[in-house]
Each structure stands twice: as structure tokens, then as C-alpha cells.
PDB file of C-alpha atoms in Angstrom:
ATOM      1  CA  MET A   1     -17.360  16.196  44.501  1.00 41.00           C
ATOM      2  CA  HIS A   2     -21.021  15.497  45.108  1.00 35.00           C
ATOM      3  CA  LEU A   3     -22.354  12.463  43.227  1.00 34.00           C
ATOM      4  CA  SER A   4     -25.998  11.594  42.814  1.00 37.00           C
ATOM      5  CA  ILE A   5     -27.305   8.109  43.560  1.00 35.00           C
ATOM      6  CA  LYS A   6     -27.456   7.480  39.805  1.00 33.00           C
ATOM      7  CA  SER A   7     -23.823   8.570  39.380  1.00 35.00           C
ATOM      8  CA  LEU A   8     -22.696   6.333  42.203  1.00 32.00           C
ATOM      9  CA  VAL A   9     -24.473   3.366  40.638  1.00 33.00           C
ATOM     10  CA  LEU A  10     -22.897   4.060  37.250  1.00 35.00           C
ATOM     11  CA  LEU A  11     -19.478   4.406  38.834  1.00 35.00           C
ATOM     12  CA  ALA A  12     -19.893   1.135  40.656  1.00 36.00           C
ATOM     13  CA  LEU A  13     -20.868  -0.560  37.421  1.00 35.00           C
ATOM     14  CA  SER A  14     -17.792   0.840  35.674  1.00 39.00           C
ATOM     15  CA  VAL A  15     -15.376  -0.843  38.066  1.00 43.00           C
ATOM     16  CA  ILE A  16     -14.101  -3.982  36.369  1.00 48.00           C
ATOM     17  CA  SER A  17     -12.896  -6.827  38.542  1.00 46.00           C
ATOM     18  CA  VAL A  18     -12.126 -10.080  36.785  1.00 45.00           C
ATOM     19  CA  ALA A  19     -12.544 -13.250  38.819  1.00 40.00           C
ATOM     20  CA  GLY A  20      -9.191 -14.663  39.857  1.00 42.00           C
ATOM     21  CA  SER A  21      -7.254 -11.535  38.875  1.00 50.00           C
ATOM     22  CA  PRO A  22      -6.594  -8.149  40.496  1.00 52.00           C
ATOM     23  CA  ILE A  23      -7.625  -6.057  37.498  1.00 59.00           C
ATOM     24  CA  THR A  24      -9.605  -3.055  38.657  1.00 58.00           C
ATOM     25  CA  PHE A  25     -10.354   0.051  36.632  1.00 65.00           C
ATOM     26  CA  ALA A  26     -12.659   2.790  37.848  1.00 76.00           C
ATOM     27  CA  GLY A  27     -13.697   3.237  34.230  1.00 87.00           C
ATOM     28  CA  LYS A  28     -12.266   1.733  31.049  1.00 96.00           C
ATOM     29  CA  ARG A  29     -10.804   4.796  29.384  1.00 98.00           C
ATOM     30  CA  GLY A  30      -7.125   5.813  29.503  1.00 98.00           C
ATOM     31  CA  ILE A  31      -4.931   8.540  28.027  1.00 98.00           C
ATOM     32  CA  LEU A  32      -1.644   8.097  26.174  1.00 97.00           C
ATOM     33  CA  PHE A  33       1.160  10.600  26.701  1.00 97.00           C
ATOM     34  CA  ASP A  34       4.902  11.150  26.239  1.00 95.00           C
ATOM     35  CA  TRP A  35       7.553  13.869  26.593  1.00 93.00           C
ATOM     36  CA  LEU A  36       5.578  16.191  24.303  1.00 95.00           C
ATOM     37  CA  SER A  37       2.511  16.066  26.544  1.00 97.00           C
ATOM     38  CA  HIS A  38       3.761  18.562  29.144  1.00 96.00           C
ATOM     39  CA  ASP A  39       1.035  19.004  31.789  1.00 97.00           C
ATOM     40  CA  TYR A  40      -1.869  18.390  29.416  1.00 98.00           C
ATOM     41  CA  SER A  41      -3.424  15.652  31.540  1.00 98.00           C
ATOM     42  CA  LYS A  42      -4.844  18.540  33.590  1.00 98.00           C
ATOM     43  CA  PHE A  43      -7.460  18.967  30.862  1.00 98.00           C
ATOM     44  CA  PHE A  44      -8.880  15.535  31.765  1.00 98.00           C
ATOM     45  CA  VAL A  45      -9.067  16.080  35.525  1.00 98.00           C
ATOM     46  CA  GLY A  46     -12.716  15.845  36.546  1.00 97.00           C
ATOM     47  CA  SER A  47     -13.610  13.419  33.771  1.00 97.00           C
ATOM     48  CA  GLN A  48     -15.719  10.535  35.024  1.00 95.00           C
ATOM     49  CA  LYS A  49     -14.641   8.499  32.001  1.00 97.00           C
ATOM     50  CA  VAL A  50     -10.838   8.819  31.894  1.00 98.00           C
ATOM     51  CA  THR A  51      -9.231   7.178  34.919  1.00 96.00           C
ATOM     52  CA  PHE A  52      -5.687   6.087  33.986  1.00 97.00           C
ATOM     53  CA  GLY A  53      -2.815   6.696  31.603  1.00 97.00           C
ATOM     54  CA  SER A  54       0.320   5.130  30.150  1.00 97.00           C
ATOM     55  CA  ASP A  55       3.478   6.354  28.434  1.00 96.00           C
ATOM     56  CA  TRP A  56       5.300   3.206  27.253  1.00 97.00           C
ATOM     57  CA  HIS A  57       7.610   3.384  30.293  1.00 97.00           C
ATOM     58  CA  ALA A  58       7.860   1.939  33.782  1.00 97.00           C
ATOM     59  CA  THR A  59       7.009   5.120  35.697  1.00 97.00           C
ATOM     60  CA  ARG A  60       4.622   8.008  35.204  1.00 95.00           C
ATOM     61  CA  ASP A  61       7.372  10.652  35.325  1.00 93.00           C
ATOM     62  CA  GLU A  62       9.963   8.971  33.118  1.00 92.00           C
ATOM     63  CA  THR A  63       9.230  11.166  30.096  1.00 91.00           C
ATOM     64  CA  GLY A  64       9.119  14.415  32.046  1.00 93.00           C
ATOM     65  CA  ALA A  65       5.450  14.960  31.271  1.00 95.00           C
ATOM     66  CA  ILE A  66       2.940  15.204  34.113  1.00 95.00           C
ATOM     67  CA  LEU A  67       0.207  12.631  34.645  1.00 96.00           C
ATOM     68  CA  GLU A  68      -1.999  14.133  37.339  1.00 97.00           C
ATOM     69  CA  GLY A  69      -2.190  12.088  40.523  1.00 95.00           C
ATOM     70  CA  VAL A  70      -5.923  11.448  40.153  1.00 95.00           C
ATOM     71  CA  PHE A  71      -5.093   9.018  37.334  1.00 96.00           C
ATOM     72  CA  LYS A  72      -3.740   5.525  37.890  1.00 95.00           C
ATOM     73  CA  PHE A  73      -0.729   4.542  35.802  1.00 96.00           C
ATOM     74  CA  ILE A  74       0.038   1.477  33.677  1.00 97.00           C
ATOM     75  CA  SER A  75       3.703   0.471  33.608  1.00 98.00           C
ATOM     76  CA  THR A  76       5.099  -0.886  30.329  1.00 98.00           C
ATOM     77  CA  LEU A  77       8.074  -3.236  30.074  1.00 98.00           C
ATOM     78  CA  ILE A  78      11.022  -2.158  27.927  1.00 98.00           C
ATOM     79  CA  VAL A  79      14.220  -4.174  27.504  1.00 98.00           C
ATOM     80  CA  ASP A  80      17.526  -3.309  25.859  1.00 97.00           C
ATOM     81  CA  GLN A  81      19.082  -5.065  22.881  1.00 96.00           C
ATOM     82  CA  ASN A  82      20.384  -7.733  25.260  1.00 98.00           C
ATOM     83  CA  LEU A  83      16.819  -8.378  26.472  1.00 98.00           C
ATOM     84  CA  ARG A  84      17.617  -6.865  29.871  1.00 98.00           C
ATOM     85  CA  ASN A  85      16.054  -4.298  32.190  1.00 98.00           C
ATOM     86  CA  ASP A  86      17.831  -4.607  35.510  1.00 97.00           C
ATOM     87  CA  LYS A  87      15.774  -1.823  37.122  1.00 97.00           C
ATOM     88  CA  TRP A  88      12.351  -3.179  36.155  1.00 98.00           C
ATOM     89  CA  LEU A  89      11.374  -5.386  39.079  1.00 98.00           C
ATOM     90  CA  GLY A  90      12.831  -3.006  41.660  1.00 98.00           C
ATOM     91  CA  THR A  91      10.913  -0.115  40.117  1.00 98.00           C
ATOM     92  CA  VAL A  92       7.545  -1.626  39.276  1.00 98.00           C
ATOM     93  CA  GLY A  93       7.192  -3.828  42.350  1.00 97.00           C
ATOM     94  CA  PRO A  94       6.996  -0.868  44.766  1.00 97.00           C
ATOM     95  CA  LEU A  95       4.576   0.945  42.426  1.00 96.00           C
ATOM     96  CA  ILE A  96       2.277  -2.072  42.579  1.00 96.00           C
ATOM     97  CA  ASP A  97       2.641  -2.244  46.367  1.00 95.00           C
ATOM     98  CA  SER A  98       1.741   1.453  46.666  1.00 94.00           C
ATOM     99  CA  GLY A  99      -1.442   0.956  44.640  1.00 93.00           C
ATOM    100  CA  ASP A 100      -0.447   3.422  41.912  1.00 93.00           C
ATOM    101  CA  VAL A 101      -0.005   0.640  39.353  1.00 95.00           C
ATOM    102  CA  LYS A 102      -2.740  -1.990  39.080  1.00 94.00           C
ATOM    103  CA  THR A 103      -1.976  -3.180  35.553  1.00 96.00           C
ATOM    104  CA  VAL A 104       1.321  -3.918  33.810  1.00 98.00           C
ATOM    105  CA  PHE A 105       1.841  -4.065  30.052  1.00 98.00           C
ATOM    106  CA  ALA A 106       4.428  -6.424  28.547  1.00 98.00           C
ATOM    107  CA  SER A 107       6.486  -5.580  25.439  1.00 98.00           C
ATOM    108  CA  ASN A 108       4.986  -2.903  23.191  1.00 98.00           C
ATOM    109  CA  GLU A 109       4.421  -4.136  19.627  1.00 98.00           C
ATOM    110  CA  PRO A 110       7.132  -6.802  19.540  1.00 98.00           C
ATOM    111  CA  ASP A 111       5.828  -7.647  16.052  1.00 98.00           C
ATOM    112  CA  ASN A 112       6.709  -4.159  14.805  1.00 98.00           C
ATOM    113  CA  ALA A 113      10.293  -3.426  13.712  1.00 97.00           C
ATOM    114  CA  GLY A 114       9.804   0.193  14.764  1.00 97.00           C
ATOM    115  CA  GLN A 115       8.813  -0.675  18.324  1.00 98.00           C
ATOM    116  CA  ALA A 116       9.911  -3.515  20.654  1.00 98.00           C
ATOM    117  CA  ASN A 117      10.898  -5.619  17.623  1.00 98.00           C
ATOM    118  CA  LEU A 118      11.308  -8.998  19.324  1.00 98.00           C
ATOM    119  CA  SER A 119      11.021 -12.488  17.942  1.00 98.00           C
ATOM    120  CA  PRO A 120       8.185 -14.466  19.544  1.00 98.00           C
ATOM    121  CA  GLN A 121      10.785 -16.600  21.305  1.00 98.00           C
ATOM    122  CA  ASP A 122      12.581 -13.547  22.734  1.00 98.00           C
ATOM    123  CA  ALA A 123       9.278 -11.957  23.752  1.00 98.00           C
ATOM    124  CA  ALA A 124       8.481 -15.137  25.683  1.00 98.00           C
ATOM    125  CA  LYS A 125      11.896 -15.087  27.353  1.00 98.00           C
ATOM    126  CA  VAL A 126      11.357 -11.470  28.383  1.00 98.00           C
ATOM    127  CA  TYR A 127       7.867 -12.191  29.693  1.00 98.00           C
ATOM    128  CA  LYS A 128       9.073 -15.087  31.823  1.00 98.00           C
ATOM    129  CA  GLN A 129      11.963 -13.105  33.272  1.00 98.00           C
ATOM    130  CA  TYR A 130      10.282  -9.781  33.965  1.00 98.00           C
ATOM    131  CA  MET A 131       6.496 -10.254  34.027  1.00 98.00           C
ATOM    132  CA  MET A 132       5.964 -13.603  35.713  1.00 98.00           C
ATOM    133  CA  PRO A 133       7.777 -12.557  38.938  1.00 98.00           C
ATOM    134  CA  LEU A 134       5.048  -9.910  39.322  1.00 97.00           C
ATOM    135  CA  LYS A 135       2.294 -12.525  39.333  1.00 96.00           C
ATOM    136  CA  GLY A 136       0.466 -12.433  42.634  1.00 94.00           C
ATOM    137  CA  ARG A 137       1.808  -9.005  43.578  1.00 93.00           C
ATOM    138  CA  GLY A 138      -1.569  -7.324  43.063  1.00 93.00           C
ATOM    139  CA  ALA A 139      -1.482  -6.145  39.455  1.00 95.00           C
ATOM    140  CA  GLY A 140      -3.001  -7.572  36.292  1.00 96.00           C
ATOM    141  CA  LEU A 141      -0.472  -8.769  33.724  1.00 98.00           C
ATOM    142  CA  ALA A 142      -1.095  -8.195  30.023  1.00 98.00           C
ATOM    143  CA  THR A 143       0.165 -10.143  27.046  1.00 98.00           C
ATOM    144  CA  PRO A 144       2.643  -8.408  24.749  1.00 98.00           C
ATOM    145  CA  ALA A 145       0.722  -5.754  22.826  1.00 98.00           C
ATOM    146  CA  VAL A 146       0.495  -6.917  19.224  1.00 98.00           C
ATOM    147  CA  THR A 147      -0.505  -4.861  16.211  1.00 98.00           C
ATOM    148  CA  ASN A 148      -3.401  -5.740  13.937  1.00 98.00           C
ATOM    149  CA  GLY A 149      -0.857  -6.559  11.226  1.00 98.00           C
ATOM    150  CA  VAL A 150      -1.076  -9.519   8.870  1.00 97.00           C
ATOM    151  CA  GLY A 151       1.247 -12.385   7.968  1.00 98.00           C
ATOM    152  CA  SER A 152       3.545 -13.242  10.876  1.00 98.00           C
ATOM    153  CA  ALA A 153       2.491 -10.083  12.765  1.00 98.00           C
ATOM    154  CA  GLY A 154      -0.627  -9.350  14.794  1.00 98.00           C
ATOM    155  CA  LEU A 155      -2.630 -12.193  16.250  1.00 98.00           C
ATOM    156  CA  ASN A 156      -0.516 -14.719  14.350  1.00 98.00           C
ATOM    157  CA  TYR A 157       2.499 -13.380  16.235  1.00 98.00           C
ATOM    158  CA  LEU A 158       0.601 -13.721  19.518  1.00 98.00           C
ATOM    159  CA  GLU A 159      -0.168 -17.356  18.758  1.00 98.00           C
ATOM    160  CA  THR A 160       3.477 -18.080  17.971  1.00 98.00           C
ATOM    161  CA  PHE A 161       4.516 -16.308  21.170  1.00 98.00           C
ATOM    162  CA  LEU A 162       2.210 -18.572  23.166  1.00 98.00           C
ATOM    163  CA  THR A 163       3.984 -21.678  21.853  1.00 98.00           C
ATOM    164  CA  PHE A 164       7.147 -20.408  23.572  1.00 98.00           C
ATOM    165  CA  CYS A 165       5.331 -19.219  26.696  1.00 98.00           C
ATOM    166  CA  GLN A 166       3.079 -22.164  27.538  1.00 96.00           C
ATOM    167  CA  ASP A 167       3.659 -21.847  31.275  1.00 96.00           C
ATOM    168  CA  CYS A 168       3.014 -18.088  31.278  1.00 98.00           C
ATOM    169  CA  GLU A 169      -0.047 -16.572  32.921  1.00 97.00           C
ATOM    170  CA  PHE A 170      -2.024 -13.557  31.755  1.00 98.00           C
ATOM    171  CA  ASP A 171      -4.856 -11.397  33.058  1.00 97.00           C
ATOM    172  CA  LEU A 172      -5.400  -9.304  29.922  1.00 97.00           C
ATOM    173  CA  ILE A 173      -5.044  -9.681  26.167  1.00 98.00           C
ATOM    174  CA  ASN A 174      -3.406  -6.452  25.001  1.00 98.00           C
ATOM    175  CA  VAL A 175      -3.956  -5.523  21.359  1.00 98.00           C
ATOM    176  CA  HIS A 176      -3.567  -2.479  19.126  1.00 98.00           C
ATOM    177  CA  HIS A 177      -5.843  -1.604  16.231  1.00 98.00           C
ATOM    178  CA  TYR A 178      -5.200   1.038  13.571  1.00 98.00           C
ATOM    179  CA  VAL A 179      -6.797   1.641  10.203  1.00 98.00           C
ATOM    180  CA  PRO A 180      -5.934   4.546   7.858  1.00 97.00           C
ATOM    181  CA  ARG A 181      -8.681   6.998   6.977  1.00 97.00           C
ATOM    182  CA  SER A 182      -7.504   6.878   3.343  1.00 96.00           C
ATOM    183  CA  ASP A 183      -8.556   3.226   3.153  1.00 96.00           C
ATOM    184  CA  CYS A 184     -11.998   3.442   4.690  1.00 97.00           C
ATOM    185  CA  THR A 185     -14.858   5.502   5.983  1.00 97.00           C
ATOM    186  CA  VAL A 186     -15.470   6.139   9.669  1.00 98.00           C
ATOM    187  CA  ASP A 187     -18.192   3.483   9.724  1.00 98.00           C
ATOM    188  CA  ILE A 188     -16.001   0.875   8.027  1.00 98.00           C
ATOM    189  CA  ALA A 189     -13.242   1.582  10.571  1.00 98.00           C
ATOM    190  CA  ILE A 190     -15.715   1.020  13.387  1.00 98.00           C
ATOM    191  CA  THR A 191     -16.894  -2.249  11.866  1.00 98.00           C
ATOM    192  CA  ALA A 192     -13.279  -3.392  11.542  1.00 98.00           C
ATOM    193  CA  LEU A 193     -12.589  -2.749  15.236  1.00 98.00           C
ATOM    194  CA  LYS A 194     -15.802  -4.464  16.304  1.00 98.00           C
ATOM    195  CA  ASN A 195     -14.976  -7.532  14.206  1.00 98.00           C
ATOM    196  CA  TYR A 196     -11.483  -7.609  15.679  1.00 98.00           C
ATOM    197  CA  ILE A 197     -12.885  -7.664  19.214  1.00 98.00           C
ATOM    198  CA  ASP A 198     -15.890  -9.926  18.600  1.00 98.00           C
ATOM    199  CA  LYS A 199     -14.534 -12.374  16.004  1.00 98.00           C
ATOM    200  CA  ASP A 200     -10.773 -12.352  15.484  1.00 98.00           C
ATOM    201  CA  ILE A 201      -9.600 -12.326  19.098  1.00 98.00           C
ATOM    202  CA  PRO A 202     -12.204 -14.858  20.323  1.00 98.00           C
ATOM    203  CA  ALA A 203     -11.081 -17.197  17.517  1.00 98.00           C
ATOM    204  CA  VAL A 204      -7.557 -17.091  18.930  1.00 98.00           C
ATOM    205  CA  GLN A 205      -8.808 -17.506  22.487  1.00 98.00           C
ATOM    206  CA  ALA A 206     -10.722 -20.617  21.498  1.00 98.00           C
ATOM    207  CA  LYS A 207      -7.454 -22.294  20.497  1.00 97.00           C
ATOM    208  CA  HIS A 208      -5.423 -21.305  23.552  1.00 97.00           C
ATOM    209  CA  PRO A 209      -6.599 -22.165  27.085  1.00 96.00           C
ATOM    210  CA  GLN A 210      -4.199 -19.545  28.524  1.00 96.00           C
ATOM    211  CA  LEU A 211      -6.288 -16.816  26.944  1.00 98.00           C
ATOM    212  CA  GLN A 212      -9.734 -18.176  27.660  1.00 97.00           C
ATOM    213  CA  GLY A 213     -11.887 -16.297  30.122  1.00 96.00           C
ATOM    214  CA  ILE A 214      -9.704 -13.196  30.266  1.00 96.00           C
ATOM    215  CA  PRO A 215     -10.716  -9.767  28.963  1.00 97.00           C
ATOM    216  CA  ILE A 216      -9.264  -7.563  26.262  1.00 98.00           C
ATOM    217  CA  CYS A 217      -7.394  -4.293  26.618  1.00 98.00           C
ATOM    218  CA  ILE A 218      -7.152  -2.190  23.480  1.00 98.00           C
ATOM    219  CA  GLY A 219      -3.899  -0.520  24.451  1.00 98.00           C
ATOM    220  CA  GLU A 220      -3.941   1.707  21.359  1.00 98.00           C
ATOM    221  CA  PHE A 221      -6.489   2.336  18.641  1.00 98.00           C
ATOM    222  CA  TRP A 222      -7.246   5.065  16.163  1.00 98.00           C
ATOM    223  CA  LEU A 223      -8.451   6.039  12.711  1.00 98.00           C
ATOM    224  CA  LEU A 224      -5.150   7.243  11.295  1.00 97.00           C
ATOM    225  CA  ASP A 225      -4.994  10.626   9.554  1.00 97.00           C
ATOM    226  CA  ALA A 226      -8.607  11.399  10.367  1.00 97.00           C
ATOM    227  CA  SER A 227      -9.527  15.043  10.692  1.00 97.00           C
ATOM    228  CA  ASP A 228     -10.499  16.290  14.134  1.00 98.00           C
ATOM    229  CA  SER A 229     -14.198  16.191  13.236  1.00 98.00           C
ATOM    230  CA  GLU A 230     -13.839  12.670  11.812  1.00 98.00           C
ATOM    231  CA  GLY A 231     -11.999  11.593  14.956  1.00 98.00           C
ATOM    232  CA  ALA A 232     -14.813  13.013  17.052  1.00 98.00           C
ATOM    233  CA  GLU A 233     -17.397  11.158  14.958  1.00 98.00           C
ATOM    234  CA  TYR A 234     -15.414   7.936  15.255  1.00 98.00           C
ATOM    235  CA  LEU A 235     -15.270   8.291  19.030  1.00 98.00           C
ATOM    236  CA  ARG A 236     -18.946   9.168  19.450  1.00 98.00           C
ATOM    237  CA  LYS A 237     -19.868   5.993  17.603  1.00 98.00           C
ATOM    238  CA  ILE A 238     -17.360   3.562  19.144  1.00 98.00           C
ATOM    239  CA  LEU A 239     -16.984   4.725  22.769  1.00 98.00           C
ATOM    240  CA  PRO A 240     -20.459   3.639  23.962  1.00 98.00           C
ATOM    241  CA  TRP A 241     -19.909   0.237  22.367  1.00 98.00           C
ATOM    242  CA  LEU A 242     -16.542  -0.167  24.086  1.00 98.00           C
ATOM    243  CA  ASP A 243     -17.911   1.046  27.419  1.00 97.00           C
ATOM    244  CA  ASN A 244     -20.723  -1.488  27.319  1.00 97.00           C
ATOM    245  CA  HIS A 245     -18.740  -4.425  25.950  1.00 97.00           C
ATOM    246  CA  PRO A 246     -18.422  -7.143  28.618  1.00 96.00           C
ATOM    247  CA  ASN A 247     -15.075  -8.426  27.306  1.00 97.00           C
ATOM    248  CA  VAL A 248     -13.320  -5.062  26.959  1.00 97.00           C
ATOM    249  CA  ALA A 249     -11.581  -4.167  30.223  1.00 97.00           C
ATOM    250  CA  CYS A 250      -9.766  -1.032  29.097  1.00 97.00           C
ATOM    251  CA  TYR A 251      -8.821   1.020  26.064  1.00 98.00           C
ATOM    252  CA  GLN A 252      -6.717   4.012  25.032  1.00 98.00           C
ATOM    253  CA  ALA A 253      -7.380   6.045  21.897  1.00 98.00           C
ATOM    254  CA  PHE A 254      -4.258   7.307  20.163  1.00 97.00           C
ATOM    255  CA  GLY A 255      -5.560  10.838  19.920  1.00 93.00           C
ATOM    256  CA  GLY A 256      -3.432  11.320  23.006  1.00 94.00           C
ATOM    257  CA  LEU A 257      -2.139  14.303  24.932  1.00 97.00           C
ATOM    258  CA  TRP A 258      -0.458  15.964  21.973  1.00 97.00           C
ATOM    259  CA  GLU A 259      -0.997  19.306  20.290  1.00 97.00           C
ATOM    260  CA  GLY A 260      -3.117  18.820  17.201  1.00 96.00           C
ATOM    261  CA  LYS A 261      -4.535  15.557  18.559  1.00 97.00           C
ATOM    262  CA  PHE A 262      -6.665  15.678  21.733  1.00 98.00           C
ATOM    263  CA  VAL A 263      -5.000  18.975  22.713  1.00 98.00           C
ATOM    264  CA  ASN A 264      -5.377  22.059  20.517  1.00 98.00           C
ATOM    265  CA  GLN A 265      -2.395  23.580  18.712  1.00 97.00           C
ATOM    266  CA  ALA A 266      -2.151  26.384  21.261  1.00 97.00           C
ATOM    267  CA  GLY A 267      -1.846  23.884  24.093  1.00 97.00           C
ATOM    268  CA  ASN A 268      -4.510  25.638  26.142  1.00 98.00           C
ATOM    269  CA  GLY A 269      -7.484  23.310  25.786  1.00 98.00           C
ATOM    270  CA  LEU A 270      -8.981  20.293  24.065  1.00 98.00           C
ATOM    271  CA  THR A 271      -9.931  19.750  20.456  1.00 98.00           C
ATOM    272  CA  GLU A 272     -13.372  18.470  19.493  1.00 98.00           C
ATOM    273  CA  SER A 273     -12.151  14.872  19.533  1.00 98.00           C
ATOM    274  CA  GLY A 274     -10.372  15.469  22.834  1.00 98.00           C
ATOM    275  CA  SER A 275     -13.535  16.831  24.413  1.00 98.00           C
ATOM    276  CA  VAL A 276     -15.518  13.843  23.170  1.00 98.00           C
ATOM    277  CA  TYR A 277     -12.924  11.463  24.612  1.00 98.00           C
ATOM    278  CA  ARG A 278     -12.976  13.282  27.928  1.00 98.00           C
ATOM    279  CA  ASP A 279     -16.692  13.200  28.586  1.00 97.00           C
ATOM    280  CA  TYR A 280     -18.761  11.361  25.985  1.00 97.00           C
TER     281      TYR A 280
END
């Protein structure tokens, strides 16, 4: 593909490399997929914005869906009810060595009973056993991905986790942010996400040296139950802000590679919001 001088400059500026860590993204934007995503990542091939994907598993082909080879992959740690994953290090280590995986996510929403569902103490045990051995292998390590829940969930959960993981090291703060369309307008949802990134997370970082000086990855975010046109509006307004934010290393909108989300119901192209996410 021929790139102009301007395009080359913009591409160079989009590569994020954090001092002291191996985090490198040729662009901040990723796509979420699972077993229902078939070969839909093909619709994002050629995008100069979308450069990686993740599927809540260790490997890109674990769900049976296809993530095209032009996209890097983020491995995600899953453990069984005994807090074990005996295949993890032997699987992810070679992926890091090959260069396919440059970032690794820890437990997915351990503060959510419907997801990893781990106590902060167990999440710390899992991180020490399965994430810390990957330190220095050439991939950035993310904190467990917490929700934006309240009470003992969300950032409060992350702070409790840190009390059990004081000798742990991180390269990314991984967070999720959802707000329901029924509770707010598009603009209010955008303000909520901006405040989360610019106020709430920095307040936590200020109290914990382990988190200071490292960037944020918004592993999942979305305006829940928004129409396609509302989703497109939401993205047009928030994507430039995310792309230009110095402390946001990566993000993945939960529109995802699913029919009726970023992919149309026929499965033969992108919706309006999907097209915006691909190129805007």
C-alpha cells in the first residue's frame, strides 16, 4: 500500500511506546470478537485505525472465529474454579516470542459475578502465578480488567486487589466502562467516560505508586442499548478524544464483530457504527 509522507508521519505518531515497558500499538483501536464473529474481521482489513483484537482467550483461534493475520492479538488470562490454567504459560510465552502478542490482559472483570468472579485476594494470587512470569518476555502486562461498578466493584476492587499484590508489576491499567442509553444521552455518556479517564483513574493512581506513570487501556466500553445511529454518534464524538489522549494506550468498543452490532444482520458488511469505528 502506498502511503503519503503525511500518512507515514501520522502512523509514526500513532505508535505508542511507554518508557520502561514493551507496549507498542500501531494505533490504539482494537476489535472484540468471539465464536459468533465468523470471519468478520475481514471487514476491518485495510483500516489504518484498527490494528489488534481480543477474544477473552489465550489464542486468536480458540473460539473458532478468524482474526485476520494483519491484526495483532491480545491474550487474556482465564483460570478454572481451582484458580489454575496449566496451559497458559506454555501457550502465551511462544506467542509473545513470535511477536504476535505484545500485550497480555489479566483476569476479565473479576469484580463481576458473571465473568471471572474472583475475590481481590484470589485475583492477586492468579496474577502472581500466571502474569508475573511473563514480565520481561517482551509483552506489556495489564491489571485485571475491572468494571466501572460501584461499592466493592470497579476501581474500589482494583485498590483492594493492589493491597494483595504489592510486589506485582504492571504496564497498563485495564478498565471497562459501560453506561445504559436509558439512563443518559449520548453526550452525558461521553462526559462520564471522559471523567472516568481524567479524574477517577488518576485519583486511584495518585494513591498507588505501582500504577503511577503507566497508561490506560479501555478494554471494553460502550453505550448500552444504543441504536446504530446513536452508537455512530457516540463514536464520532469520543474516538478523536481517545486517539489524542496521551494517557490512553488502547481501547476496544463493544460494538464488536457481531451481527446487529458493528456487522449488519446479513453478515455481509458493516453497520453505520461499524463503519465509523473502522475509519473515523
